[in-house]
XYZ file of C-alpha atoms in Angstrom:
199
model
C -6.070 -16.948 -15.992
C -8.029 -20.109 -16.688
C -7.500 -23.372 -14.850
C -6.414 -23.605 -11.224
C -6.164 -19.834 -10.633
C -9.744 -19.223 -11.758
C -11.006 -22.312 -9.925
C -9.376 -21.021 -6.739
C -11.007 -17.591 -7.146
C -14.405 -19.178 -7.713
C -13.994 -21.394 -4.633
C -13.141 -18.328 -2.485
C -16.120 -16.481 -3.928
C -18.555 -19.292 -3.092
C -17.071 -19.763 0.403
C -17.178 -16.005 1.090
C -20.751 -15.772 -0.095
C -21.876 -18.704 2.101
C -20.118 -17.216 5.132
C -21.630 -13.756 4.637
C -25.120 -15.120 4.007
C -24.926 -17.132 7.245
C -23.474 -14.339 9.395
C -25.323 -11.398 7.775
C -23.028 -8.579 8.981
C -24.314 -5.023 8.564
C -21.134 -4.022 6.745
C -17.931 -5.662 5.484
C -14.718 -3.801 6.325
C -11.650 -4.759 4.268
C -8.116 -3.557 3.728
C -5.962 -4.287 0.704
C -9.030 -4.416 -1.486
C -7.238 -5.792 -4.568
C -6.710 -9.125 -2.780
C -10.210 -9.152 -1.272
C -12.183 -9.136 -4.533
C -14.042 -12.430 -3.788
C -15.181 -11.010 -0.433
C -16.254 -7.697 -1.944
C -18.151 -9.377 -4.763
C -19.826 -11.832 -2.364
C -20.891 -9.016 -0.025
C -22.320 -6.977 -2.877
C -24.256 -9.998 -4.154
C -25.702 -10.400 -0.656
C -26.604 -6.691 -0.438
C -24.005 -5.981 2.276
C -22.231 -2.611 1.959
C -18.421 -2.756 1.726
C -15.997 -0.237 3.218
C -12.312 -0.439 2.368
C -9.425 1.172 4.225
C -6.325 2.277 2.314
C -3.498 -0.242 2.511
C 0.035 1.051 2.059
C 0.856 3.923 -0.254
C -1.192 5.248 -3.143
C 0.769 6.980 -5.890
C 0.116 7.728 -9.578
C -0.372 4.454 -11.421
C -0.686 2.269 -8.279
C -1.720 -1.113 -9.765
C -3.969 -1.949 -6.820
C -6.120 1.132 -7.339
C -5.469 2.493 -10.846
C -6.748 -0.260 -13.076
C -9.205 -0.259 -15.949
C -12.817 0.101 -14.917
C -15.649 -1.545 -16.764
C -18.473 -3.994 -16.555
C -16.554 -6.567 -14.500
C -14.913 -4.105 -12.098
C -15.539 -4.884 -8.422
C -15.025 -2.011 -5.982
C -16.046 -1.271 -2.409
C -18.996 1.050 -1.805
C -16.697 3.382 0.154
C -12.904 3.601 0.107
C -11.271 5.461 3.004
C -7.922 7.083 2.225
C -5.287 8.943 4.213
C -5.579 12.340 2.523
C -6.702 14.478 -0.426
C -3.633 13.471 -2.480
C -4.695 9.809 -2.418
C -8.362 10.717 -2.962
C -7.521 12.707 -6.104
C -5.483 9.811 -7.557
C -8.361 7.360 -7.025
C -10.842 9.736 -8.642
C -8.646 10.959 -11.515
C -6.630 7.855 -12.382
C -8.573 5.029 -10.757
C -11.921 6.311 -12.094
C -13.551 5.925 -8.687
C -16.824 7.833 -8.375
C -16.186 10.933 -6.227
C -18.879 10.019 -3.659
C -17.223 6.625 -3.020
C -13.879 8.016 -1.769
C -13.607 9.455 1.762
C -10.606 11.117 3.390
C -10.407 9.706 6.911
C -6.738 10.316 7.794
C -3.776 8.064 8.430
C -3.600 5.746 11.445
C 0.141 6.467 11.591
C -0.261 10.159 12.322
C -1.077 11.780 15.611
C -3.329 14.663 14.470
C -1.780 17.037 17.009
C 1.723 16.237 15.770
C 0.717 16.332 12.123
C -0.597 19.870 12.523
C 2.955 21.110 13.225
C 4.433 21.046 9.727
C 8.163 21.172 9.090
C 9.070 22.260 12.610
C 12.878 22.754 12.473
C 13.430 21.065 15.844
C 11.465 17.987 14.750
C 13.444 17.742 11.502
C 16.722 18.125 13.411
C 15.680 15.391 15.881
C 14.905 12.962 13.037
C 18.239 13.714 11.355
C 20.085 13.126 14.653
C 18.253 9.850 15.269
C 19.175 8.629 11.764
C 22.790 9.869 12.056
C 22.503 12.164 9.027
C 25.550 14.430 8.793
C 25.049 18.184 8.697
C 24.694 19.292 5.096
C 23.792 15.823 3.763
C 20.527 15.243 1.965
C 18.243 12.460 3.196
C 16.887 9.888 0.709
C 14.184 7.550 2.073
C 13.432 4.343 0.147
C 10.167 2.686 1.254
C 9.964 -1.037 0.465
C 7.229 -3.706 0.502
C 7.158 -7.057 2.258
C 7.057 -10.114 0.032
C 9.569 -12.113 -1.954
C 8.746 -10.421 -5.275
C 8.567 -6.957 -3.717
C 11.871 -7.399 -1.896
C 13.621 -8.609 -5.045
C 12.131 -5.780 -7.121
C 13.001 -3.141 -4.516
C 16.565 -4.454 -4.142
C 17.026 -4.356 -7.908
C 15.786 -0.778 -8.169
C 17.847 0.374 -5.196
C 20.916 -1.171 -6.843
C 20.155 0.550 -10.162
C 19.376 3.892 -8.547
C 22.348 3.894 -6.211
C 24.856 2.165 -8.492
C 27.354 4.982 -8.183
C 28.646 7.459 -5.614
C 26.036 9.827 -4.231
C 28.122 12.361 -2.403
C 26.320 14.159 0.393
C 23.351 11.750 0.371
C 22.319 9.668 3.389
C 20.118 6.697 2.410
C 17.486 5.316 4.790
C 15.469 2.218 3.887
C 11.997 2.273 5.457
C 11.005 -1.355 5.915
C 7.470 -2.721 5.846
C 6.007 -2.893 9.401
C 5.890 -6.726 9.182
C 9.546 -7.081 8.139
C 11.549 -8.633 10.984
C 14.702 -9.471 9.016
C 15.920 -6.053 7.922
C 15.691 -7.153 4.304
C 19.459 -7.145 3.786
C 19.492 -3.560 2.511
C 22.460 -2.529 4.649
C 24.506 -5.362 3.082
C 23.148 -4.460 -0.359
C 24.231 -0.818 -0.063
C 27.632 -1.785 1.374
C 28.092 -4.293 -1.481
C 27.187 -1.725 -4.134
C 29.640 0.752 -2.645
C 32.412 -1.874 -2.449
C 31.809 -2.970 -6.063
C 31.882 0.617 -7.280
C 34.842 1.586 -5.091
C 33.333 4.350 -2.981
C 32.518 4.599 0.741
C 29.086 3.312 1.776
């Protein structure tokens, strides 16, 4: 990590610190905290509290959140997560202090809709919209949005689905910023053609 990478991080840190010292905000709000470390560190040096909002999914072992903690660890003063499942992972696996993790809900959920769990008519409507045949199981694959993530996800989808899955309807949930479709439909059709079964 020496050389240009470290020099770049140090430059961002100094720039962030200068900016925050000039502007003096009351609080710094960040998302995707793992890529905002220079900002978080600069704010903490300037005595500005940092609040982070959960970015994407948190699951056991998430590299962005579940990493070794120690003397050099930089974390926000508060991390807001979608629910108790994510909170427990940050506390248990990420070693976040309990008082620094707040459950604030997901911006994707309408609270009134979320309160109606597993309503049969809602499930049936989703299955109709996705053209899932009666009796088929639904497998949702959620993918990221970057060149490495797309390549990694495509590789794992190919390994996971490299054979006939009778009675399974696959849906790929793209990242909200993905405008290309990621080529997953072609990938699944190609896997099926190579293996000799219907897509």
